[in-house]
Short mmCIF file of C-alpha atoms in Angstrom, two decimals:
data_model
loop_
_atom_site.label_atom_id
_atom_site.label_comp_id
_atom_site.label_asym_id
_atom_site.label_seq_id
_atom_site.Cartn_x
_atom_site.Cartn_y
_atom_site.Cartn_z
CA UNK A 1 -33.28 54.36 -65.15
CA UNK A 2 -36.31 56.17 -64.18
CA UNK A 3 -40.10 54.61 -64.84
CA UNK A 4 -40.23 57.90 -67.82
CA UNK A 5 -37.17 56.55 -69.61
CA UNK A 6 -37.96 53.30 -69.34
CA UNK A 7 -41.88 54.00 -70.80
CA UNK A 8 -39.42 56.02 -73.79
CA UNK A 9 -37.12 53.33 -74.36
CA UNK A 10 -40.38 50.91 -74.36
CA UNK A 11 -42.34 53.50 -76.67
CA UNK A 12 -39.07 53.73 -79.07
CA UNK A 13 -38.46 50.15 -79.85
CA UNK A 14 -42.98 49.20 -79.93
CA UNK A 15 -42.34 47.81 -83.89
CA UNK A 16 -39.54 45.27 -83.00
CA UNK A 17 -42.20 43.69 -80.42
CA UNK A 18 -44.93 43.89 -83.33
CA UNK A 19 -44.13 40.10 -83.73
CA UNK A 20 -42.87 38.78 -80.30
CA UNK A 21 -47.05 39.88 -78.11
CA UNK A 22 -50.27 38.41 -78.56
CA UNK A 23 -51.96 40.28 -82.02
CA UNK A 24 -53.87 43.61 -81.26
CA UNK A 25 -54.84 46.13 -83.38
CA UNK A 26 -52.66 48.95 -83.43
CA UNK A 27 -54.76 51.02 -85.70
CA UNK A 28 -58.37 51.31 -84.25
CA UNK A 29 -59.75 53.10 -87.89
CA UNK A 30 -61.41 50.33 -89.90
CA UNK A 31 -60.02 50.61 -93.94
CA UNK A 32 -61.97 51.81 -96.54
CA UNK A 33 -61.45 51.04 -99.96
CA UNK A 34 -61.45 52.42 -103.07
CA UNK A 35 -61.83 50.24 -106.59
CA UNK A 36 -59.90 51.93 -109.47
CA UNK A 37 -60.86 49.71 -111.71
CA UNK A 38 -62.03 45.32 -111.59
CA UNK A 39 -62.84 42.69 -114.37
CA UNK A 40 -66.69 42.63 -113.03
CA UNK A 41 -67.69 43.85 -116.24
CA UNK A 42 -65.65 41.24 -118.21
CA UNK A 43 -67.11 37.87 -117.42
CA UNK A 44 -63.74 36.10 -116.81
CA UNK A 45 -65.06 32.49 -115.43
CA UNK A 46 -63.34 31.95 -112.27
CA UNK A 47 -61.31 34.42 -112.20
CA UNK A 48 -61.63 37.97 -111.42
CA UNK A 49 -59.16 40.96 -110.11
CA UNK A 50 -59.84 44.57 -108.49
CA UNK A 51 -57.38 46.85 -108.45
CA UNK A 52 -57.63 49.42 -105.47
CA UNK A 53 -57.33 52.27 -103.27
CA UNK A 54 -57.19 51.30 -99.48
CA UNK A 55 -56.93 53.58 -96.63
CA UNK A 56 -54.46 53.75 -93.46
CA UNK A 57 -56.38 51.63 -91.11
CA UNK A 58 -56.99 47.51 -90.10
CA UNK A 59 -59.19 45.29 -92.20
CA UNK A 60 -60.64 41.56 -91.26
CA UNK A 61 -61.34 39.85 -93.94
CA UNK A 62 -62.15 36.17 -94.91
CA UNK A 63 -62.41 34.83 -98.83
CA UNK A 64 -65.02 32.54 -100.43
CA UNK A 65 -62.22 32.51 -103.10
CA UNK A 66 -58.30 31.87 -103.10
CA UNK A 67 -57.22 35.37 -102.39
CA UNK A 68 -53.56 36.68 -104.15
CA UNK A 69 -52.50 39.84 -103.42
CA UNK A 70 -49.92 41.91 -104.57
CA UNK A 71 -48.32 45.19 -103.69
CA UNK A 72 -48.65 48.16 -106.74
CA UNK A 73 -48.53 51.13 -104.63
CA UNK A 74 -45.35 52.40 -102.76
CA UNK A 75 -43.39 50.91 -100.13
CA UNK A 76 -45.05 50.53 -96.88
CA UNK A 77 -45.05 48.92 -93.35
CA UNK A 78 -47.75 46.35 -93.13
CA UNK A 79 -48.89 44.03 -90.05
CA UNK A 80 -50.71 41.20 -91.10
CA UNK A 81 -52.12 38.44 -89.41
CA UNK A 82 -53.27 34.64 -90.71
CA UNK A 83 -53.61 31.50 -89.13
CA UNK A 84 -52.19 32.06 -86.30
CA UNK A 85 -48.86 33.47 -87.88
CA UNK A 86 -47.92 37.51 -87.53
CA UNK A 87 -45.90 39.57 -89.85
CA UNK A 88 -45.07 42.92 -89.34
CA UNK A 89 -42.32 44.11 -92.80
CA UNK A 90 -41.70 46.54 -94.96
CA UNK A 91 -43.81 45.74 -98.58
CA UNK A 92 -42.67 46.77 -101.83
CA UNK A 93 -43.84 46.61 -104.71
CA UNK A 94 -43.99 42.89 -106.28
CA UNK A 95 -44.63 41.66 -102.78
CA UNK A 96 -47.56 38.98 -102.87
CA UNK A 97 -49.83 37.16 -99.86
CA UNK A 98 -51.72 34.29 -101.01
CA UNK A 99 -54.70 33.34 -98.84
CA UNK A 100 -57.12 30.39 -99.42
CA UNK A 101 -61.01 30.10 -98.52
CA UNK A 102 -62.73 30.22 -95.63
CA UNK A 103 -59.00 31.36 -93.12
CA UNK A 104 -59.67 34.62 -91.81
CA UNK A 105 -56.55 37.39 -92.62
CA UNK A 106 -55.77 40.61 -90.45
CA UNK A 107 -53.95 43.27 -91.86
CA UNK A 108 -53.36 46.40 -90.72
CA UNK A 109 -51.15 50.12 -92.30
CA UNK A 110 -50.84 53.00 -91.14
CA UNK A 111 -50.79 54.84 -94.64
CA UNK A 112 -52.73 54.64 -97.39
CA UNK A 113 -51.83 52.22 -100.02
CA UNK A 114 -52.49 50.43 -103.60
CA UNK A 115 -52.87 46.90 -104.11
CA UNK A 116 -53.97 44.51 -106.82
CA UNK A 117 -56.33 41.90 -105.99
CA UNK A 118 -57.13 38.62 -107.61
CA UNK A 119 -59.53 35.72 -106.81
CA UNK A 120 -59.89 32.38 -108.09
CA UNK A 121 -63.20 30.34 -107.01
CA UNK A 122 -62.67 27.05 -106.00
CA UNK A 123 -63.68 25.54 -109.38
CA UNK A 124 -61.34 26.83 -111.06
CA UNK A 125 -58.70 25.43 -108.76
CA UNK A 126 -60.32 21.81 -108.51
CA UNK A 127 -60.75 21.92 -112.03
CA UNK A 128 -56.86 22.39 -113.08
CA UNK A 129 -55.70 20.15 -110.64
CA UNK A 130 -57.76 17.47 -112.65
CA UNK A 131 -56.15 18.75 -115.66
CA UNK A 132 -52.45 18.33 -114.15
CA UNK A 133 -53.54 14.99 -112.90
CA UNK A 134 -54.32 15.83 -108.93
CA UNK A 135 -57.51 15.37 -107.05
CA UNK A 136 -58.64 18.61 -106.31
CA UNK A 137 -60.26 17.81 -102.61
CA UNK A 138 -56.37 16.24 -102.26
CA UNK A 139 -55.16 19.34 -102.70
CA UNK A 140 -54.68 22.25 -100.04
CA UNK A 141 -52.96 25.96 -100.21
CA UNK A 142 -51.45 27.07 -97.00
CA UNK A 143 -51.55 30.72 -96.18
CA UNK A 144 -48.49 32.99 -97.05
CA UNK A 145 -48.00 36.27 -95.24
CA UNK A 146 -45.36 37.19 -97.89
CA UNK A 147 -43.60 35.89 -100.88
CA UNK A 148 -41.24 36.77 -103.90
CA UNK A 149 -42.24 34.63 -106.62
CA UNK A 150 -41.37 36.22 -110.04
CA UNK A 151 -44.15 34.00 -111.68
CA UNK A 152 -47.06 35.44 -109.67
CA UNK A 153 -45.70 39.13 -110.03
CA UNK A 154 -45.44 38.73 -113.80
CA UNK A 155 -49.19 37.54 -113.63
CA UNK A 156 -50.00 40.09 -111.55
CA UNK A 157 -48.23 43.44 -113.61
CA UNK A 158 -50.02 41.41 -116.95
CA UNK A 159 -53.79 41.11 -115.09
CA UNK A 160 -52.85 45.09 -113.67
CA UNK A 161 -51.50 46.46 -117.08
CA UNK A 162 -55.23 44.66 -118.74
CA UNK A 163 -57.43 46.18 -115.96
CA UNK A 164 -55.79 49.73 -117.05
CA UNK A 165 -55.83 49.22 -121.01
CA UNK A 166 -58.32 51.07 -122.97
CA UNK A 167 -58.16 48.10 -125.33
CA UNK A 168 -57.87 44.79 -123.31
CA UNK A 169 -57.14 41.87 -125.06
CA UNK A 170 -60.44 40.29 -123.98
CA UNK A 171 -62.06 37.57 -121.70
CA UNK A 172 -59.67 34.88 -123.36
CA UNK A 173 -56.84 36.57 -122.44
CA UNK A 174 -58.19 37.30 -118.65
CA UNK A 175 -59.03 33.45 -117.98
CA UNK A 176 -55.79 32.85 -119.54
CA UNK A 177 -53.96 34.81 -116.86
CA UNK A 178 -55.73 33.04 -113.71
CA UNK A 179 -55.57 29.82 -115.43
CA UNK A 180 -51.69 30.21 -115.29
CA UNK A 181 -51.89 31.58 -111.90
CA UNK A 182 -54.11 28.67 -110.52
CA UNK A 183 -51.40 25.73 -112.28
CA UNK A 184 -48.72 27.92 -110.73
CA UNK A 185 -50.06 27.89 -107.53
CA UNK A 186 -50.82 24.32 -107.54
CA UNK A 187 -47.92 23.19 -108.83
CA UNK A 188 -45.83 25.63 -106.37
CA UNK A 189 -47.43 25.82 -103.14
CA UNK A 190 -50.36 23.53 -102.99
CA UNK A 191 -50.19 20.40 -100.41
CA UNK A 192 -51.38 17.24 -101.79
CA UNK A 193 -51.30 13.71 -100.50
CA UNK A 194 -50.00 12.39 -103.65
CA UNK A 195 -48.74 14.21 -106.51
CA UNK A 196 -47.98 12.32 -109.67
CA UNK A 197 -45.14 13.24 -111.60
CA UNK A 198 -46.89 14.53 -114.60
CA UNK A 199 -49.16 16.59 -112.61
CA UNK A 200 -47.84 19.53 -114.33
CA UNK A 201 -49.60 21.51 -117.40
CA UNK A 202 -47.80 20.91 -120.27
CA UNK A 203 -45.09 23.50 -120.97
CA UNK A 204 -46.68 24.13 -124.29
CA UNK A 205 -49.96 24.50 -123.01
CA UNK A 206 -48.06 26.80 -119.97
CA UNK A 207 -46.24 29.09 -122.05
CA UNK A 208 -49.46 29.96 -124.08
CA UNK A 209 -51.24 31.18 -121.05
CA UNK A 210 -48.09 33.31 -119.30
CA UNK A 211 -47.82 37.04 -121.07
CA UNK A 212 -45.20 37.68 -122.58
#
């Protein structure tokens, strides 16, 4: 095989060695973004979400906030990279990252795309896991590149579907939605040294905050 067919063959089968090289950028246009519409205006304490426009590009970002992020617009390749880990997969809609404060996150398209972005500040999160029972500086949220979780992507379609309304249900109903989103997260994918076995909102007090 000649040193042309092998550069081809190389060329040809780049995105199945996305994952096994050190991280570069393979798109060298920095994303810009474009907010269709955010709860900035709507006071929601501790929570807030932007929904958005971003272009084909890479973006380096790192959060103050617990960053979740879910997929809206088409089906796309993404490349992401967090602690350490790199994920190059097809997203679809539904499709969710969940990022915590102060971890710096990588991610990079090559078309333009729409996602739905929510942030909870660490109050928020400290404060419900004294509600559920947990120490809040006991508790940590790893990064995750991607994840199906029904919960967070009924959440996320409710907080999308109140950013669009042209008559939202209100700042209850927004603090309602991360306040299920932060027990969910907690109670789902948050580290702790010891969690008690009621450290769980009540399902009363649950089901009131989840849309229906």
């Amino acid at each position: 095989m000649g040193r042309s067919q092998r550069a081809a063959l190389t060329r040809y089968h780049l995105p199945n060695m996305w994952q096994e090289r050190p991280w570069s950028r393979h798109e060298d246009r920095p994303m810009t973004f474009d907010v269709r519409t955010s709860s900035a205006e709507r006071n929601w304490n501790g929570f807030d979400a932007f929904l958005y426009e971003a272009s084909a590009g890479f973006s380096e970002q790192q959060f103050l906030r617990h960053n979740v992020s879910m997929q809206v617009g088409r089906p796309l390749l993404v490349t992401s990279r967090c602690n350490g880990e790199t994920l190059r997969r097809l997203q679809v809609p539904g499709d969710v990252k969940i990022v915590p404060p102060g971890i710096p996150r990588v991610w990079e398209t090559a078309t333009a795309t729409l996602k739905l972005s929510m942030y909870l500040t660490p109050a928020l999160m400290h404060s419900t896991a004294e509600t559920m029972g947990v120490k809040g500086n006991r508790v940590a949220i790893p990064p995750q590149l991607h994840v199906r979780d029904p919960r967070i992507e009924h959440i996320g379609w409710a907080v999308k579907a109140e950013l669009e309304s042209p008559d939202p249900l209100g700042r209850l109903y927004g603090e309602g939605l991360g306040l299920a989103l932060a027990s969910h997260l907690l109670c789902n994918y948050a580290r702790a040294s010891a969690l008690r076995a009621d450290s769980r909102l009540s399902r009363r007090r649950l089901l009131s905050l989840l849309p229906s």
